[in-house]
Tab-separated table of C-alpha atoms in Angstrom:
chain	number	residue	atom	x	y	z
A	274	UNK	CA	132.092	95.313	115.125
A	275	UNK	CA	132.332	95.735	111.362
A	276	UNK	CA	129.004	95.138	109.614
A	277	UNK	CA	128.749	95.121	105.831
A	278	UNK	CA	127.015	98.449	105.030
A	279	UNK	CA	125.559	97.022	101.811
A	280	UNK	CA	122.996	94.973	103.767
A	281	UNK	CA	121.090	98.188	104.576
A	282	UNK	CA	118.875	98.407	101.478
A	283	UNK	CA	116.203	100.783	100.197
A	284	UNK	CA	113.270	98.816	101.644
A	285	UNK	CA	114.771	96.310	104.082
A	286	UNK	CA	117.940	94.814	105.548
A	287	UNK	CA	119.200	91.841	103.560
A	288	UNK	CA	122.387	89.864	103.053
A	289	UNK	CA	123.941	86.421	102.724
A	290	UNK	CA	124.136	84.418	105.962
A	291	UNK	CA	126.583	84.238	107.686
A	292	UNK	CA	129.076	86.278	105.633
A	293	UNK	CA	127.093	89.542	105.331
A	294	UNK	CA	124.487	89.089	108.043
A	295	UNK	CA	125.170	86.903	111.078
A	296	UNK	CA	124.103	86.586	114.706
A	297	UNK	CA	126.449	89.340	115.936
A	298	UNK	CA	125.093	91.771	113.346
A	299	UNK	CA	121.495	90.746	114.101
A	300	UNK	CA	122.028	91.386	117.816
A	301	UNK	CA	123.278	94.927	117.114
A	302	UNK	CA	120.436	95.560	114.666
A	303	UNK	CA	117.958	94.553	117.378
A	304	UNK	CA	119.535	96.983	119.834
A	305	UNK	CA	119.638	99.711	117.183
A	306	UNK	CA	115.957	99.200	116.288
A	307	UNK	CA	114.763	99.513	119.900
A	308	UNK	CA	117.099	102.443	120.540
A	309	UNK	CA	116.175	104.361	117.393
A	310	UNK	CA	112.415	104.012	117.803
A	311	UNK	CA	112.388	104.172	121.594
A	312	UNK	CA	109.702	101.493	121.705
A	313	UNK	CA	108.686	99.379	124.690
A	314	UNK	CA	107.291	96.459	122.651
A	315	UNK	CA	108.323	94.890	119.355
A	316	UNK	CA	106.476	92.175	117.426
A	317	UNK	CA	108.885	89.666	115.884
A	318	UNK	CA	108.095	86.932	113.375
A	319	UNK	CA	110.308	84.792	111.156
A	320	UNK	CA	110.237	82.819	107.945
A	321	UNK	CA	111.242	79.201	107.251
A	322	UNK	CA	114.874	79.765	106.233
A	323	UNK	CA	117.481	77.535	107.841
A	324	UNK	CA	119.208	80.607	109.304
A	325	UNK	CA	116.034	82.215	110.660
A	326	UNK	CA	115.942	80.582	114.131
A	327	UNK	CA	119.499	81.756	114.876
A	328	UNK	CA	118.886	85.255	113.505
A	329	UNK	CA	115.574	85.429	115.413
A	330	UNK	CA	117.314	84.482	118.679
A	331	UNK	CA	120.031	87.082	118.153
A	332	UNK	CA	117.807	89.993	117.156
A	333	UNK	CA	115.322	89.367	119.983
A	334	UNK	CA	118.202	89.169	122.472
A	335	UNK	CA	119.326	92.571	121.197
A	336	UNK	CA	115.829	93.998	121.508
A	337	UNK	CA	115.438	92.713	125.076
A	338	UNK	CA	118.905	93.885	126.115
A	339	UNK	CA	117.875	97.321	124.887
A	340	UNK	CA	114.812	97.195	127.170
A	341	UNK	CA	112.089	96.232	124.686
A	342	UNK	CA	109.576	93.471	125.359
A	343	UNK	CA	109.312	91.003	122.477
A	344	UNK	CA	106.007	89.584	121.244
A	345	UNK	CA	107.008	86.385	119.442
A	346	UNK	CA	104.410	85.548	116.763
A	347	UNK	CA	106.330	82.531	115.478
A	348	UNK	CA	106.896	81.367	111.917
A	349	UNK	CA	104.474	83.403	109.783
A	350	UNK	CA	103.966	85.008	106.390
A	351	UNK	CA	104.762	88.700	106.119
A	352	UNK	CA	101.109	89.666	105.628
A	353	UNK	CA	100.233	87.847	108.867
A	354	UNK	CA	103.064	89.787	110.530
A	355	UNK	CA	101.603	93.053	109.191
A	356	UNK	CA	98.229	92.006	110.583
A	357	UNK	CA	99.763	91.446	114.031
A	358	UNK	CA	101.532	94.833	113.972
A	359	UNK	CA	98.327	96.609	112.939
A	360	UNK	CA	96.126	94.739	115.407
A	361	UNK	CA	98.363	95.502	118.404
A	362	UNK	CA	99.529	98.902	117.150
A	363	UNK	CA	103.171	98.057	117.794
A	364	UNK	CA	106.467	98.230	115.927
A	365	UNK	CA	107.751	95.034	114.373
A	366	UNK	CA	110.673	93.126	112.892
A	367	UNK	CA	110.136	90.256	110.451
A	368	UNK	CA	113.096	87.939	109.964
A	369	UNK	CA	112.921	87.228	106.235
A	370	UNK	CA	114.771	87.689	102.969
A	371	UNK	CA	111.529	87.554	100.954
A	372	UNK	CA	112.043	85.896	97.546
A	373	UNK	CA	115.851	85.848	97.678
A	374	UNK	CA	117.754	82.537	97.481
A	375	UNK	CA	117.904	80.333	100.575
A	376	UNK	CA	121.346	81.538	101.711
A	377	UNK	CA	119.983	85.048	102.412
A	378	UNK	CA	118.549	86.469	105.624
A	379	UNK	CA	117.190	89.874	106.541
A	380	UNK	CA	114.543	92.050	108.183
A	381	UNK	CA	111.381	93.910	107.155
A	382	UNK	CA	110.683	96.513	109.815
A	383	UNK	CA	107.475	98.309	110.801
A	384	UNK	CA	107.570	101.637	112.604
A	385	UNK	CA	103.785	101.647	113.020
A	386	UNK	CA	101.425	100.319	110.381
A	387	UNK	CA	101.255	101.269	107.598
A	388	UNK	CA	104.669	102.944	107.880
A	389	UNK	CA	107.734	100.778	107.388
A	390	UNK	CA	111.353	101.724	107.793
A	391	UNK	CA	113.032	102.493	104.468
A	392	UNK	CA	116.382	103.686	103.228
A	393	UNK	CA	115.091	107.255	103.300
A	394	UNK	CA	113.451	106.932	106.696
A	395	UNK	CA	115.098	104.776	109.318
A	396	UNK	CA	117.262	102.095	107.743
A	397	UNK	CA	120.361	104.270	107.336
A	398	UNK	CA	119.813	105.537	110.907
A	399	UNK	CA	119.998	101.902	112.046
A	400	UNK	CA	123.213	101.456	110.077
A	401	UNK	CA	124.822	104.439	111.812
A	402	UNK	CA	123.748	103.134	115.221
A	403	UNK	CA	125.090	99.662	114.481
A	404	UNK	CA	128.407	101.108	113.344
A	405	UNK	CA	128.765	103.429	116.350
A	406	UNK	CA	127.038	101.194	118.947
A	407	UNK	CA	125.877	104.480	120.503
A	408	UNK	CA	122.637	102.984	121.798
A	409	UNK	CA	120.363	104.830	124.191
A	410	UNK	CA	120.928	104.074	127.854
A	411	UNK	CA	118.461	101.580	129.310
A	412	UNK	CA	117.918	100.321	132.835
A	413	UNK	CA	115.607	97.382	132.190
A	414	UNK	CA	115.743	94.005	130.501
A	415	UNK	CA	112.894	93.132	128.160
A	416	UNK	CA	110.824	89.957	128.291
A	417	UNK	CA	109.364	87.663	125.631
A	418	UNK	CA	105.788	86.472	125.282
A	419	UNK	CA	104.248	84.343	122.526
A	420	UNK	CA	101.057	85.108	120.612
A	421	UNK	CA	99.395	83.225	117.752
A	422	UNK	CA	97.525	85.431	115.288
A	423	UNK	CA	96.628	82.881	112.622
A	424	UNK	CA	92.962	82.407	113.581
A	425	UNK	CA	92.359	86.176	113.743
A	426	UNK	CA	94.232	86.665	110.480
A	427	UNK	CA	92.071	84.078	108.686
A	428	UNK	CA	88.889	85.681	109.997
A	429	UNK	CA	90.067	89.086	108.780
A	430	UNK	CA	90.724	87.693	105.289
A	431	UNK	CA	87.320	85.999	105.129
A	432	UNK	CA	85.549	89.175	106.254
A	433	UNK	CA	86.747	91.043	103.169
A	434	UNK	CA	84.919	88.929	100.558
A	435	UNK	CA	81.460	87.422	100.105
A	436	UNK	CA	82.177	83.716	100.558
A	437	UNK	CA	78.617	82.807	99.536
A	438	UNK	CA	79.344	84.042	95.998
A	439	UNK	CA	81.855	81.205	95.599
A	440	UNK	CA	79.093	78.641	96.131
A	441	UNK	CA	77.448	79.635	92.858
A	442	UNK	CA	80.470	78.594	90.813
A	443	UNK	CA	82.617	75.763	92.092
A	444	UNK	CA	85.972	77.137	91.001
A	445	UNK	CA	88.842	74.746	90.463
A	446	UNK	CA	91.948	76.388	91.899
A	447	UNK	CA	95.592	75.344	92.245
A	448	UNK	CA	98.198	77.205	94.305
A	449	UNK	CA	101.969	76.830	94.605
A	450	UNK	CA	103.572	78.328	97.707
A	451	UNK	CA	107.040	77.018	96.849
A	452	UNK	CA	107.795	75.730	100.387
A	453	UNK	CA	107.629	79.345	101.527
A	454	UNK	CA	105.606	80.853	104.346
A	455	UNK	CA	102.135	81.027	102.757
A	456	UNK	CA	101.250	77.319	102.873
A	457	UNK	CA	99.897	77.023	106.453
A	458	UNK	CA	97.680	80.109	106.356
A	459	UNK	CA	96.568	79.366	102.793
A	460	UNK	CA	95.435	75.865	103.766
A	461	UNK	CA	93.603	77.157	106.841
A	462	UNK	CA	91.891	79.829	104.741
A	463	UNK	CA	91.022	77.818	101.629
A	464	UNK	CA	89.500	74.929	103.577
A	465	UNK	CA	86.841	77.432	104.628
A	466	UNK	CA	85.963	78.192	100.992
A	467	UNK	CA	83.541	76.333	98.687
A	468	UNK	CA	86.163	75.682	95.997
A	469	UNK	CA	87.942	72.642	94.556
A	470	UNK	CA	91.546	73.138	95.657
A	471	UNK	CA	94.900	71.566	94.871
A	472	UNK	CA	98.093	72.676	96.588
A	473	UNK	CA	101.724	72.443	95.586
A	474	UNK	CA	104.685	72.550	97.981
A	475	UNK	CA	102.658	73.924	100.878
A	476	UNK	CA	105.004	72.854	103.693
A	477	UNK	CA	107.505	75.555	104.705
A	478	UNK	CA	111.008	74.199	104.098
A	479	UNK	CA	114.113	76.370	104.110
A	480	UNK	CA	115.967	73.799	102.024
A	481	UNK	CA	113.699	74.729	99.066
A	482	UNK	CA	113.638	71.191	97.664
A	483	UNK	CA	111.388	71.970	94.684
A	484	UNK	CA	112.114	75.406	93.201
A	485	UNK	CA	113.069	78.975	94.075
A	486	UNK	CA	110.980	81.564	95.886
A	487	UNK	CA	110.506	84.174	93.135
A	488	UNK	CA	107.589	83.437	90.746
A	489	UNK	CA	108.814	86.129	88.367
A	490	UNK	CA	111.494	83.624	87.327
A	491	UNK	CA	109.888	81.387	84.668
A	492	UNK	CA	111.440	78.173	85.992
A	493	UNK	CA	109.700	78.683	89.349
A	494	UNK	CA	106.209	78.704	87.831
A	495	UNK	CA	106.559	76.281	84.913
A	496	UNK	CA	105.122	73.268	86.750
A	497	UNK	CA	102.031	75.130	87.936
A	498	UNK	CA	101.430	76.564	84.464
A	499	UNK	CA	101.534	73.073	82.967
A	500	UNK	CA	99.173	71.634	85.582
A	501	UNK	CA	96.602	74.401	85.068
A	502	UNK	CA	96.283	73.319	81.437
A	503	UNK	CA	96.538	69.536	81.763
A	504	UNK	CA	94.204	69.304	84.789
A	505	UNK	CA	91.706	71.978	83.744
A	506	UNK	CA	91.997	74.519	86.560
A	507	UNK	CA	90.130	77.815	86.342
A	508	UNK	CA	93.095	79.710	87.743
A	509	UNK	CA	96.478	79.144	89.368
A	510	UNK	CA	98.078	81.177	92.160
A	511	UNK	CA	101.722	81.644	93.141
A	512	UNK	CA	103.262	83.377	96.142
A	513	UNK	CA	106.773	84.531	96.900
A	514	UNK	CA	108.798	83.227	99.828
A	515	UNK	CA	107.397	85.436	102.588
A	516	UNK	CA	103.912	85.919	101.159
A	517	UNK	CA	103.673	89.634	100.515
A	518	UNK	CA	103.665	89.172	96.722
A	519	UNK	CA	101.072	87.431	94.588
A	520	UNK	CA	101.018	86.106	91.024
A	521	UNK	CA	98.423	84.340	88.897
A	522	UNK	CA	98.147	82.051	85.882
A	523	UNK	CA	94.967	82.059	83.790
A	524	UNK	CA	93.003	79.065	82.486
A	525	UNK	CA	95.254	78.927	79.382
A	526	UNK	CA	98.289	78.486	81.619
A	527	UNK	CA	99.445	82.016	80.720
A	528	UNK	CA	101.294	84.038	83.349
A	529	UNK	CA	99.438	87.295	84.087
A	530	UNK	CA	101.499	90.476	84.253
A	531	UNK	CA	101.286	92.625	87.367
A	532	UNK	CA	100.084	95.538	85.239
A	533	UNK	CA	97.067	93.617	83.987
A	534	UNK	CA	96.252	92.224	87.427
A	535	UNK	CA	96.345	95.746	88.865
A	536	UNK	CA	93.971	96.958	86.143
A	537	UNK	CA	91.563	94.026	86.552
A	538	UNK	CA	91.491	94.083	90.345
A	539	UNK	CA	91.297	97.871	90.371
A	540	UNK	CA	88.204	97.814	88.177
A	541	UNK	CA	86.630	95.127	90.342
A	542	UNK	CA	87.293	96.997	93.586
A	543	UNK	CA	85.681	100.089	92.067
A	544	UNK	CA	82.434	98.091	92.011
A	545	UNK	CA	82.748	97.867	95.803
A	546	UNK	CA	84.063	101.433	96.234
A	547	UNK	CA	82.733	103.655	93.424
A	548	UNK	CA	84.812	106.690	92.393
A	549	UNK	CA	87.697	105.651	94.652
A	550	UNK	CA	91.388	106.446	94.207
A	551	UNK	CA	93.747	103.692	93.038
A	552	UNK	CA	97.546	103.846	92.909
A	553	UNK	CA	99.892	102.251	90.403
A	554	UNK	CA	103.642	102.470	89.914
A	555	UNK	CA	105.572	104.337	87.213
A	556	UNK	CA	106.430	101.136	85.304
A	557	UNK	CA	102.840	100.128	84.663
A	558	UNK	CA	100.958	99.636	81.421
A	559	UNK	CA	98.552	102.348	80.301
A	560	UNK	CA	95.919	99.659	80.801
A	561	UNK	CA	95.864	100.590	84.499
A	562	UNK	CA	94.891	104.280	84.278
A	563	UNK	CA	92.683	103.580	81.248
A	564	UNK	CA	90.597	100.900	82.999
A	565	UNK	CA	90.453	102.764	86.310
A	566	UNK	CA	89.280	105.965	84.602
A	567	UNK	CA	86.741	104.062	82.486
A	568	UNK	CA	85.203	102.676	85.685
A	569	UNK	CA	84.937	106.117	87.265
A	570	UNK	CA	87.929	105.838	89.565
A	571	UNK	CA	90.907	108.155	89.977
A	572	UNK	CA	94.241	106.606	88.967
A	573	UNK	CA	97.310	107.993	90.744
A	574	UNK	CA	100.892	107.217	89.721
A	575	UNK	CA	103.542	106.722	92.413
A	576	UNK	CA	107.204	105.792	92.827
A	577	UNK	CA	108.175	102.142	93.057
A	578	UNK	CA	108.464	100.698	96.575
A	579	UNK	CA	106.206	99.803	99.474
A	580	UNK	CA	107.333	102.714	101.648
A	581	UNK	CA	106.174	105.256	99.045
A	582	UNK	CA	103.020	103.357	98.084
A	583	UNK	CA	101.779	102.891	101.654
A	584	UNK	CA	102.384	106.506	102.635
A	585	UNK	CA	100.636	107.819	99.507
A	586	UNK	CA	97.703	105.442	99.979
A	587	UNK	CA	97.180	106.649	103.522
A	588	UNK	CA	97.530	110.310	102.499
A	589	UNK	CA	95.082	109.941	99.579
A	590	UNK	CA	92.741	107.467	101.298
A	591	UNK	CA	93.149	105.197	98.250
A	592	UNK	CA	91.389	101.821	98.380
A	593	UNK	CA	93.912	99.802	96.364
A	594	UNK	CA	97.379	99.923	94.852
A	595	UNK	CA	99.308	97.571	92.617
A	596	UNK	CA	102.914	97.240	91.557
A	597	UNK	CA	104.182	95.486	88.444
A	598	UNK	CA	106.262	93.145	90.632
A	599	UNK	CA	103.263	91.548	92.361
A	600	UNK	CA	102.714	93.725	95.419
A	601	UNK	CA	99.023	94.533	95.980
A	602	UNK	CA	97.929	96.882	98.768
A	603	UNK	CA	94.476	97.287	100.292
A	604	UNK	CA	92.958	100.011	102.433
A	605	UNK	CA	90.873	97.333	104.166
A	606	UNK	CA	94.122	95.567	105.117
A	607	UNK	CA	95.771	98.545	106.828
A	608	UNK	CA	97.146	99.839	103.485
A	609	UNK	CA	99.466	96.814	103.516
A	610	UNK	CA	100.401	94.335	100.825
A	611	UNK	CA	99.167	90.770	101.054
A	612	UNK	CA	99.533	87.639	98.958
A	613	UNK	CA	96.367	85.917	100.135
A	614	UNK	CA	93.921	88.783	99.743
A	615	UNK	CA	94.259	89.289	95.956
A	616	UNK	CA	93.686	85.569	95.450
A	617	UNK	CA	90.378	85.907	97.299
A	618	UNK	CA	89.270	88.942	95.294
A	619	UNK	CA	90.059	87.204	92.002
A	620	UNK	CA	88.044	84.129	92.992
A	621	UNK	CA	85.141	86.309	94.121
A	622	UNK	CA	85.276	88.252	90.851
A	623	UNK	CA	85.331	85.134	88.649
A	624	UNK	CA	82.432	83.607	90.575
A	625	UNK	CA	80.367	86.808	90.510
A	626	UNK	CA	80.878	87.509	86.805
A	627	UNK	CA	80.763	83.912	85.618
A	628	UNK	CA	83.600	84.428	83.140
A	629	UNK	CA	87.008	82.964	82.428
A	630	UNK	CA	90.140	84.823	83.451
A	631	UNK	CA	91.439	84.490	79.908
A	632	UNK	CA	88.409	86.410	78.560
A	633	UNK	CA	89.396	89.464	80.598
A	634	UNK	CA	93.014	89.188	79.581
A	635	UNK	CA	92.467	88.741	75.867
A	636	UNK	CA	90.818	92.172	75.698
A	637	UNK	CA	93.926	93.718	77.264
A	638	UNK	CA	96.389	91.651	75.259
A	639	UNK	CA	94.772	92.871	72.031
A	640	UNK	CA	95.427	96.527	72.898
A	641	UNK	CA	98.370	96.823	75.271
A	642	UNK	CA	101.687	95.342	74.138
A	643	UNK	CA	104.170	95.299	77.015
A	644	UNK	CA	107.825	94.321	77.126
A	645	UNK	CA	107.963	93.162	80.720
A	646	UNK	CA	110.892	94.317	82.850
A	647	UNK	CA	114.286	93.949	81.144
A	648	UNK	CA	117.522	94.422	83.112
A	649	UNK	CA	120.805	95.658	81.654
A	650	UNK	CA	124.153	95.985	83.420
A	651	UNK	CA	125.732	99.409	82.893
A	652	UNK	CA	128.860	101.109	84.193
A	653	UNK	CA	127.157	104.443	84.945
A	654	UNK	CA	123.466	104.228	85.870
A	655	UNK	CA	122.902	107.962	86.379
A	656	UNK	CA	124.748	108.906	83.189
A	657	UNK	CA	122.820	106.366	81.140
A	658	UNK	CA	119.492	107.653	82.442
A	659	UNK	CA	120.451	111.214	81.489
A	660	UNK	CA	121.534	110.070	78.033
A	661	UNK	CA	118.141	108.447	77.481
A	662	UNK	CA	116.313	111.608	78.554
A	663	UNK	CA	118.197	113.672	75.985
A	664	UNK	CA	117.654	111.155	73.176
A	665	UNK	CA	113.917	111.925	73.058
A	666	UNK	CA	113.627	115.750	73.172
A	667	UNK	CA	110.144	115.832	71.615
A	668	UNK	CA	108.668	113.387	74.155
A	669	UNK	CA	106.911	114.060	77.427
A	670	UNK	CA	109.578	113.434	80.080
A	671	UNK	CA	108.792	112.703	83.741
A	672	UNK	CA	111.245	112.069	86.577
A	673	UNK	CA	109.064	110.791	89.396
A	674	UNK	CA	111.173	107.626	89.571
A	675	UNK	CA	114.000	107.237	87.084
A	676	UNK	CA	113.108	108.617	83.644
A	677	UNK	CA	109.708	108.128	81.976
A	678	UNK	CA	109.410	108.935	78.273
A	679	UNK	CA	105.996	109.132	76.595
A	680	UNK	CA	104.767	109.470	73.005
A	681	UNK	CA	101.140	109.145	71.815
A	682	UNK	CA	101.403	105.417	71.022
A	683	UNK	CA	104.322	104.208	73.159
A	684	UNK	CA	106.154	104.947	76.366
A	685	UNK	CA	108.830	103.577	78.635
A	686	UNK	CA	110.298	103.927	82.113
A	687	UNK	CA	113.936	103.322	82.988
A	688	UNK	CA	115.116	103.127	86.594
A	689	UNK	CA	118.341	102.254	88.309
A	690	UNK	CA	118.389	99.262	90.642
A	691	UNK	CA	118.653	100.112	94.326
A	692	UNK	CA	121.183	97.336	94.919
A	693	UNK	CA	123.065	96.608	91.665
A	694	UNK	CA	124.600	98.484	88.682
A	695	UNK	CA	121.499	97.709	86.620
A	696	UNK	CA	119.004	99.679	84.591
A	697	UNK	CA	115.477	98.290	84.459
A	698	UNK	CA	113.393	98.976	81.348
A	699	UNK	CA	109.616	98.673	81.016
A	700	UNK	CA	108.181	99.639	77.614
A	701	UNK	CA	104.754	99.518	76.024
A	702	UNK	CA	103.069	100.246	72.712
A	703	UNK	CA	99.349	100.618	72.113
A	704	UNK	CA	99.844	100.658	68.333
A	705	UNK	CA	101.119	97.165	67.605
A	706	UNK	CA	103.368	94.394	68.919
A	707	UNK	CA	105.748	95.323	66.108
A	708	UNK	CA	106.121	98.882	67.399
A	709	UNK	CA	106.687	97.544	70.915
A	710	UNK	CA	109.477	95.237	69.688
A	711	UNK	CA	111.047	97.967	67.526
A	712	UNK	CA	111.076	100.571	70.318
A	713	UNK	CA	112.176	98.029	72.934
A	714	UNK	CA	115.202	97.124	70.841
A	715	UNK	CA	115.901	100.780	70.085
A	716	UNK	CA	115.949	101.745	73.785
A	717	UNK	CA	117.930	98.670	74.782
A	718	UNK	CA	120.480	99.559	72.123
A	719	UNK	CA	120.883	103.013	73.681
A	720	UNK	CA	121.165	101.577	77.197
A	721	UNK	CA	123.758	98.967	76.218
A	722	UNK	CA	125.823	101.037	73.781
């Protein structure tokens, strides 16, 4: 059958249901996955989307027809799915479209933790198999069993912090899971903690009756930000639709950038693991390497994307990694990203230090002036990137991921989108907010001219 090749992305498979990704395509993807990896068992979970039960049924039928036994872990967050894959040591398929709108469906696929299939390694092989239907010959039919990992997952999370520290400071915490997949595990976890907790939209609901699944969009976090201020919470937490990304709001109601969270959590984890290695992505503020180095750690820059981050973490034996977009990875969690775990570390840190989140942030805000990520549509992504590289001949130029341009007091990274004709700009000045604004507008003018 004809399957839209555009659903095979850089980090996952994703498309609109049922036009781009339907049951027939899911069935073939299941067969291709089992055939390509040659695995006997596959862990399969799903999110709360309206299409997920049908896509789950189709992909598991494909897996079983290709001779693989399916371990059905039910409706779970992606970090709980990673936990199941790591605990059993098996390959996995998670039926989810992450933070995308409700009409999307897709798959996040584990080869063996911490290695996921990516566009460079595995996903395009699946596409070729789906298109050719040249699956390996099999003589057996797989079976399905059901396993529930939530209790084990909660215990693992609790084992990674000192819960007794939270007793010394009764933190007032609010969390918005946006009717995504984090609500059930978050409730089970937080009821074990000595905190004062309020939850928003904790019930998984694929209709998304309250707001969208991506907290990077201001409209999806506005209500939580307002409640933090009006009700006097110490901190607010937000999670994306499938729970592998995490975001926070400080006691002023201010949204905290992923750069600053990476720097703050990295410094804190260096108290637990002195002189450790910590990864950050090419878009990040200089606050990250500055704070990591000041604490005696080794900061390492890496390309954007979980496939690159996880492999580099494992190779370097790094204890932590953070991406600007809210992915946080932990050696103690199989080098995987989790939404719940950074929320626990932040609460532990605030309780242990007895300070406000805003106090930590104001020090950074006074020195590091960041633009945030700004997208621009362009006709020729590659040509525009090359033009930018030549516009700054006296700068330090790096090409680890896109083009990074650095001067003594300011720098920027520009990258092409993996899925759209977009260029993404992240720029920072350590001189002044005025220099940041001036250089931001200068670079945007070059991109858009």
